[in-house]
PDB file of N, CA and C in Angstrom:
ATOM      1  N   ALA A   1      88.554 108.360  86.712  1.00 42.00           N
ATOM      2  CA  ALA A   1      89.554 108.617  87.418  1.00 42.00           C
ATOM      3  C   ALA A   1      89.980 108.552  85.720  1.00 42.00           C
ATOM      4  N   ASP A   2      91.484 108.348  86.392  1.00 47.00           N
ATOM      5  CA  ASP A   2      92.467 108.176  84.571  1.00 47.00           C
ATOM      6  C   ASP A   2      93.281 107.755  84.008  1.00 47.00           C
ATOM      7  N   GLY A   3      93.561 106.221  85.140  1.00 55.00           N
ATOM      8  CA  GLY A   3      93.993 105.544  84.453  1.00 55.00           C
ATOM      9  C   GLY A   3      95.367 105.775  85.035  1.00 55.00           C
ATOM     10  N   ASN A   4      96.319 106.314  85.376  1.00 68.00           N
ATOM     11  CA  ASN A   4      97.169 106.793  86.119  1.00 68.00           C
ATOM     12  C   ASN A   4      96.999 105.564  87.919  1.00 68.00           C
ATOM     13  N   GLN A   5      98.324 105.536  88.312  1.00 85.00           N
ATOM     14  CA  GLN A   5      98.459 103.990  89.764  1.00 85.00           C
ATOM     15  C   GLN A   5      98.393 104.840  90.523  1.00 85.00           C
ATOM     16  N   VAL A   6      97.605 105.106  91.706  1.00 89.00           N
ATOM     17  CA  VAL A   6      98.384 106.123  93.036  1.00 89.00           C
ATOM     18  C   VAL A   6      99.636 105.094  92.905  1.00 89.00           C
ATOM     19  N   ALA A   7     100.383 106.350  93.606  1.00 92.00           N
ATOM     20  CA  ALA A   7     102.225 106.275  93.947  1.00 92.00           C
ATOM     21  C   ALA A   7     101.486 106.480  95.747  1.00 92.00           C
ATOM     22  N   LEU A   8     102.607 105.493  96.622  1.00 91.00           N
ATOM     23  CA  LEU A   8     102.509 105.810  97.990  1.00 91.00           C
ATOM     24  C   LEU A   8     103.910 105.596  98.787  1.00 91.00           C
ATOM     25  N   ILE A   9     104.196 106.919  99.523  1.00 91.00           N
ATOM     26  CA  ILE A   9     105.830 106.785 100.217  1.00 91.00           C
ATOM     27  C   ILE A   9     105.334 107.230 101.157  1.00 91.00           C
ATOM     28  N   ALA A  10     106.191 106.385 101.484  1.00 87.00           N
ATOM     29  CA  ALA A  10     106.007 106.434 103.437  1.00 87.00           C
ATOM     30  C   ALA A  10     107.154 105.875 104.469  1.00 87.00           C
ATOM     31  N   GLN A  11     108.184 107.771 104.231  1.00 87.00           N
ATOM     32  CA  GLN A  11     109.561 107.771 104.841  1.00 87.00           C
ATOM     33  C   GLN A  11     109.806 108.843 105.747  1.00 87.00           C
ATOM     34  N   ASP A  12     110.160 108.724 106.577  1.00 86.00           N
ATOM     35  CA  ASP A  12     110.952 108.639 107.781  1.00 86.00           C
ATOM     36  C   ASP A  12     109.277 109.483 108.588  1.00 86.00           C
ATOM     37  N   GLY A  13     108.744 108.651 108.521  1.00 86.00           N
ATOM     38  CA  GLY A  13     107.486 109.912 109.096  1.00 86.00           C
ATOM     39  C   GLY A  13     106.125 110.002 108.192  1.00 86.00           C
ATOM     40  N   VAL A  14     107.146 110.347 107.501  1.00 90.00           N
ATOM     41  CA  VAL A  14     105.913 111.119 106.195  1.00 90.00           C
ATOM     42  C   VAL A  14     105.324 110.342 104.811  1.00 90.00           C
ATOM     43  N   LEU A  15     103.747 110.442 104.975  1.00 90.00           N
ATOM     44  CA  LEU A  15     103.293 109.881 104.101  1.00 90.00           C
ATOM     45  C   LEU A  15     102.979 110.643 103.039  1.00 90.00           C
ATOM     46  N   THR A  16     103.095 110.716 101.692  1.00 93.00           N
ATOM     47  CA  THR A  16     103.087 110.766 100.481  1.00 93.00           C
ATOM     48  C   THR A  16     102.529 110.413  99.719  1.00 93.00           C
ATOM     49  N   LEU A  17     101.587 110.845  98.782  1.00 92.00           N
ATOM     50  CA  LEU A  17     100.531 109.854  97.488  1.00 92.00           C
ATOM     51  C   LEU A  17     100.025 110.673  96.385  1.00 92.00           C
ATOM     52  N   GLN A  18     100.688 110.140  95.642  1.00 94.00           N
ATOM     53  CA  GLN A  18     100.397 110.629  93.984  1.00 94.00           C
ATOM     54  C   GLN A  18     100.004 110.123  92.998  1.00 94.00           C
ATOM     55  N   ASN A  19      99.819 111.120  92.276  1.00 93.00           N
ATOM     56  CA  ASN A  19      98.643 110.220  91.564  1.00 93.00           C
ATOM     57  C   ASN A  19      96.746 110.266  91.920  1.00 93.00           C
ATOM     58  N   ILE A  20      96.747 111.087  92.289  1.00 92.00           N
ATOM     59  CA  ILE A  20      94.993 110.506  93.599  1.00 92.00           C
ATOM     60  C   ILE A  20      93.734 111.249  92.534  1.00 92.00           C
ATOM     61  N   PRO A  21      93.170 111.181  92.019  1.00 90.00           N
ATOM     62  CA  PRO A  21      91.941 111.546  90.959  1.00 90.00           C
ATOM     63  C   PRO A  21      91.961 112.861  91.863  1.00 90.00           C
ATOM     64  N   GLN A  22      91.333 114.454  91.532  1.00 88.00           N
ATOM     65  CA  GLN A  22      91.237 115.424  91.844  1.00 88.00           C
ATOM     66  C   GLN A  22      89.688 114.973  92.315  1.00 88.00           C
ATOM     67  N   GLY A  23      89.684 115.783  93.236  1.00 92.00           N
ATOM     68  CA  GLY A  23      88.150 115.611  94.638  1.00 92.00           C
ATOM     69  C   GLY A  23      88.325 113.534  94.710  1.00 92.00           C
ATOM     70  N   ALA A  24      88.706 112.884  95.169  1.00 94.00           N
ATOM     71  CA  ALA A  24      88.569 111.707  95.395  1.00 94.00           C
ATOM     72  C   ALA A  24      88.843 112.316  96.844  1.00 94.00           C
ATOM     73  N   ASN A  25      87.456 111.386  97.641  1.00 95.00           N
ATOM     74  CA  ASN A  25      87.958 111.473  98.863  1.00 95.00           C
ATOM     75  C   ASN A  25      88.945 110.012  99.280  1.00 95.00           C
ATOM     76  N   ASN A  26      89.439 110.447 100.481  1.00 94.00           N
ATOM     77  CA  ASN A  26      90.191 110.211 100.571  1.00 94.00           C
ATOM     78  C   ASN A  26      90.692 110.331 102.871  1.00 94.00           C
ATOM     79  N   GLN A  27      90.603 108.596 102.960  1.00 95.00           N
ATOM     80  CA  GLN A  27      90.963 108.377 104.307  1.00 95.00           C
ATOM     81  C   GLN A  27      92.274 107.835 104.992  1.00 95.00           C
ATOM     82  N   ILE A  28      92.541 107.939 106.784  1.00 93.00           N
ATOM     83  CA  ILE A  28      93.639 107.117 106.602  1.00 93.00           C
ATOM     84  C   ILE A  28      93.296 107.425 108.234  1.00 93.00           C
ATOM     85  N   THR A  29      93.681 105.592 108.253  1.00 94.00           N
ATOM     86  CA  THR A  29      93.586 105.276 109.590  1.00 94.00           C
ATOM     87  C   THR A  29      94.260 104.083 109.404  1.00 94.00           C
ATOM     88  N   ASP A  30      94.262 104.025 110.739  1.00 91.00           N
ATOM     89  CA  ASP A  30      95.726 103.537 111.440  1.00 91.00           C
ATOM     90  C   ASP A  30      94.949 101.834 111.786  1.00 91.00           C
ATOM     91  N   ALA A  31      95.779 101.112 112.273  1.00 89.00           N
ATOM     92  CA  ALA A  31      95.715  99.028 112.438  1.00 89.00           C
ATOM     93  C   ALA A  31      94.465  98.923 113.393  1.00 89.00           C
ATOM     94  N   LEU A  32      94.325  99.963 113.590  1.00 93.00           N
ATOM     95  CA  LEU A  32      92.390  99.858 114.620  1.00 93.00           C
ATOM     96  C   LEU A  32      91.360 100.788 113.507  1.00 93.00           C
ATOM     97  N   GLY A  33      91.763 101.097 112.759  1.00 93.00           N
ATOM     98  CA  GLY A  33      90.336 101.162 112.181  1.00 93.00           C
ATOM     99  C   GLY A  33      90.294 102.895 112.739  1.00 93.00           C
ATOM    100  N   ARG A  34      90.608 103.311 113.788  1.00 94.00           N
ATOM    101  CA  ARG A  34      90.560 104.646 113.497  1.00 94.00           C
ATOM    102  C   ARG A  34      90.901 105.523 112.585  1.00 94.00           C
ATOM    103  N   ILE A  35      89.969 107.172 112.557  1.00 95.00           N
ATOM    104  CA  ILE A  35      89.888 107.126 111.852  1.00 95.00           C
ATOM    105  C   ILE A  35      91.321 108.944 111.742  1.00 95.00           C
ATOM    106  N   LEU A  36      92.753 108.187 111.415  1.00 91.00           N
ATOM    107  CA  LEU A  36      93.379 109.465 111.486  1.00 91.00           C
ATOM    108  C   LEU A  36      93.206 111.710 110.719  1.00 91.00           C
ATOM    109  N   TYR A  37      92.585 111.183 109.401  1.00 91.00           N
ATOM    110  CA  TYR A  37      92.609 111.635 108.559  1.00 91.00           C
ATOM    111  C   TYR A  37      91.986 111.890 107.630  1.00 91.00           C
ATOM    112  N   ARG A  38      91.203 112.509 107.000  1.00 95.00           N
ATOM    113  CA  ARG A  38      89.808 112.545 106.200  1.00 95.00           C
ATOM    114  C   ARG A  38      89.824 113.708 105.107  1.00 95.00           C
ATOM    115  N   THR A  39      90.283 113.860 104.072  1.00 93.00           N
ATOM    116  CA  THR A  39      90.060 114.455 102.714  1.00 93.00           C
ATOM    117  C   THR A  39      89.827 114.764 101.696  1.00 93.00           C
ATOM    118  N   THR A  40      88.849 115.571 100.689  1.00 93.00           N
ATOM    119  CA  THR A  40      88.964 115.850  99.347  1.00 93.00           C
ATOM    120  C   THR A  40      90.237 116.134  99.079  1.00 93.00           C
ATOM    121  N   ALA A  41      90.379 115.380  98.029  1.00 90.00           N
ATOM    122  CA  ALA A  41      91.218 115.968  96.977  1.00 90.00           C
ATOM    123  C   ALA A  41      91.392 116.621  96.049  1.00 90.00           C
ATOM    124  N   ASN A  42      91.981 118.073  96.405  1.00 91.00           N
ATOM    125  CA  ASN A  42      91.923 119.376  95.566  1.00 91.00           C
ATOM    126  C   ASN A  42      93.352 119.300  94.850  1.00 91.00           C
ATOM    127  N   SER A  43      93.875 118.653  94.684  1.00 90.00           N
ATOM    128  CA  SER A  43      94.160 118.127  93.606  1.00 90.00           C
ATOM    129  C   SER A  43      95.545 117.199  94.146  1.00 90.00           C
ATOM    130  N   ASN A  44      96.525 117.048  93.038  1.00 91.00           N
ATOM    131  CA  ASN A  44      96.589 115.000  92.585  1.00 91.00           C
ATOM    132  C   ASN A  44      97.487 114.885  93.941  1.00 91.00           C
ATOM    133  N   SER A  45      98.078 115.336  95.088  1.00 92.00           N
ATOM    134  CA  SER A  45      98.884 114.920  96.299  1.00 92.00           C
ATOM    135  C   SER A  45      98.449 115.082  97.415  1.00 92.00           C
ATOM    136  N   LEU A  46      99.048 114.119  97.344  1.00 90.00           N
ATOM    137  CA  LEU A  46      98.879 114.474  99.701  1.00 90.00           C
ATOM    138  C   LEU A  46     100.301 114.272 100.220  1.00 90.00           C
ATOM    139  N   GLN A  47     100.240 115.389 101.528  1.00 91.00           N
ATOM    140  CA  GLN A  47     100.835 114.725 102.435  1.00 91.00           C
ATOM    141  C   GLN A  47     100.939 114.880 103.542  1.00 91.00           C
ATOM    142  N   MET A  48     100.794 113.902 104.429  1.00 89.00           N
ATOM    143  CA  MET A  48     100.627 113.912 105.374  1.00 89.00           C
ATOM    144  C   MET A  48     102.319 113.346 106.935  1.00 89.00           C
ATOM    145  N   ASN A  49     102.282 114.296 108.213  1.00 90.00           N
ATOM    146  CA  ASN A  49     102.842 113.068 108.962  1.00 90.00           C
ATOM    147  C   ASN A  49     102.000 112.782 109.655  1.00 90.00           C
ATOM    148  N   LEU A  50     102.625 110.840 109.495  1.00 84.00           N
ATOM    149  CA  LEU A  50     102.192 109.978 110.897  1.00 84.00           C
ATOM    150  C   LEU A  50     102.868 109.855 111.523  1.00 84.00           C
ATOM    151  N   GLY A  51     103.871 110.589 112.258  1.00 79.00           N
ATOM    152  CA  GLY A  51     104.301 111.113 113.522  1.00 79.00           C
ATOM    153  C   GLY A  51     104.952 109.576 114.201  1.00 79.00           C
ATOM    154  N   VAL A  52     103.955 108.150 114.474  1.00 81.00           N
ATOM    155  CA  VAL A  52     103.616 107.401 115.744  1.00 81.00           C
ATOM    156  C   VAL A  52     104.060 106.494 113.718  1.00 81.00           C
ATOM    157  N   ARG A  53     105.113 104.702 114.306  1.00 85.00           N
ATOM    158  CA  ARG A  53     105.017 103.933 113.467  1.00 85.00           C
ATOM    159  C   ARG A  53     103.973 102.499 113.531  1.00 85.00           C
ATOM    160  N   GLY A  54     103.881 102.535 112.322  1.00 88.00           N
ATOM    161  CA  GLY A  54     102.610 100.933 113.249  1.00 88.00           C
ATOM    162  C   GLY A  54     102.058 101.139 111.359  1.00 88.00           C
ATOM    163  N   VAL A  55     100.488 100.894 111.712  1.00 91.00           N
ATOM    164  CA  VAL A  55     100.460 100.672 110.045  1.00 91.00           C
ATOM    165  C   VAL A  55      99.578 100.956 110.362  1.00 91.00           C
ATOM    166  N   TYR A  56      99.275 101.436 108.532  1.00 92.00           N
ATOM    167  CA  TYR A  56      98.072 102.475 107.935  1.00 92.00           C
ATOM    168  C   TYR A  56      97.521 101.986 107.146  1.00 92.00           C
ATOM    169  N   ASN A  57      95.721 102.128 106.738  1.00 94.00           N
ATOM    170  CA  ASN A  57      94.775 102.238 105.813  1.00 94.00           C
ATOM    171  C   ASN A  57      94.933 103.686 105.163  1.00 94.00           C
ATOM    172  N   ILE A  58      94.970 103.580 103.851  1.00 93.00           N
ATOM    173  CA  ILE A  58      94.547 104.672 103.188  1.00 93.00           C
ATOM    174  C   ILE A  58      93.567 104.525 102.600  1.00 93.00           C
ATOM    175  N   GLN A  59      92.426 104.732 102.705  1.00 95.00           N
ATOM    176  CA  GLN A  59      90.962 104.280 101.566  1.00 95.00           C
ATOM    177  C   GLN A  59      91.076 105.505 100.363  1.00 95.00           C
ATOM    178  N   ILE A  60      90.936 105.436  99.245  1.00 94.00           N
ATOM    179  CA  ILE A  60      90.987 106.504  98.322  1.00 94.00           C
ATOM    180  C   ILE A  60      89.809 105.996  97.288  1.00 94.00           C
ATOM    181  N   GLU A  61      88.454 107.029  97.190  1.00 95.00           N
ATOM    182  CA  GLU A  61      87.302 106.004  96.757  1.00 95.00           C
ATOM    183  C   GLU A  61      86.678 108.375  95.654  1.00 95.00           C
ATOM    184  N   SER A  62      86.911 107.747  94.433  1.00 92.00           N
ATOM    185  CA  SER A  62      86.346 107.700  92.545  1.00 92.00           C
ATOM    186  C   SER A  62      86.102 107.496  92.532  1.00 92.00           C
ATOM    187  N   ASN A  63      84.770 108.417  91.678  1.00 90.00           N
ATOM    188  CA  ASN A  63      83.858 108.033  90.946  1.00 90.00           C
ATOM    189  C   ASN A  63      82.979 106.633  90.999  1.00 90.00           C
ATOM    190  N   GLY A  64      82.767 106.791  92.374  1.00 92.00           N
ATOM    191  CA  GLY A  64      81.671 104.829  92.834  1.00 92.00           C
ATOM    192  C   GLY A  64      83.422 103.979  93.019  1.00 92.00           C
ATOM    193  N   LYS A  65      84.721 104.070  92.729  1.00 93.00           N
ATOM    194  CA  LYS A  65      85.222 103.098  92.586  1.00 93.00           C
ATOM    195  C   LYS A  65      86.143 103.241  94.337  1.00 93.00           C
ATOM    196  N   THR A  66      86.626 102.223  94.517  1.00 93.00           N
ATOM    197  CA  THR A  66      87.326 102.261  96.345  1.00 93.00           C
ATOM    198  C   THR A  66      88.216 102.162  96.537  1.00 93.00           C
ATOM    199  N   ASP A  67      89.782 102.374  96.348  1.00 91.00           N
ATOM    200  CA  ASP A  67      91.022 101.657  96.232  1.00 91.00           C
ATOM    201  C   ASP A  67      91.763 101.627  98.180  1.00 91.00           C
ATOM    202  N   VAL A  68      91.797 101.037  98.111  1.00 92.00           N
ATOM    203  CA  VAL A  68      92.627 100.025  99.439  1.00 92.00           C
ATOM    204  C   VAL A  68      93.828 100.682  99.634  1.00 92.00           C
ATOM    205  N   LEU A  69      94.543 101.180 100.458  1.00 90.00           N
ATOM    206  CA  LEU A  69      96.319 100.976 100.658  1.00 90.00           C
ATOM    207  C   LEU A  69      96.249 100.792 101.794  1.00 90.00           C
ATOM    208  N   ARG A  70      97.692  99.940 102.358  1.00 90.00           N
ATOM    209  CA  ARG A  70      98.393  99.179 103.718  1.00 90.00           C
ATOM    210  C   ARG A  70      99.377 100.228 103.239  1.00 90.00           C
ATOM    211  N   THR A  71     100.253 100.651 104.339  1.00 87.00           N
ATOM    212  CA  THR A  71     101.823 100.741 104.198  1.00 87.00           C
ATOM    213  C   THR A  71     102.349 100.387 106.130  1.00 87.00           C
ATOM    214  N   ILE A  72     103.476 100.711 105.873  1.00 83.00           N
ATOM    215  CA  ILE A  72     104.082 100.555 107.648  1.00 83.00           C
ATOM    216  C   ILE A  72     105.190 101.508 106.950  1.00 83.00           C
ATOM    217  N   ASN A  73     104.551 102.365 107.766  1.00 79.00           N
ATOM    218  CA  ASN A  73     106.268 103.441 109.016  1.00 79.00           C
ATOM    219  C   ASN A  73     106.693 103.245 109.672  1.00 79.00           C
TER     220      ASN A  73
END
């Protein structure tokens, strides 16, 4: 990782992640732990339409380190 903090923006039902390490594994789950989205980053940003209002957990795994972010849509 390059030391940049991942930026998370949830607005109008759209989740945007910025400064994701290239090649990081990303997983988004709902408050009940159901996996909604899983991908490997091929760029440093990711955008996803969350649709339903609620609490979401975003897990970013890179270089053996896992960060978990939480957002409310």
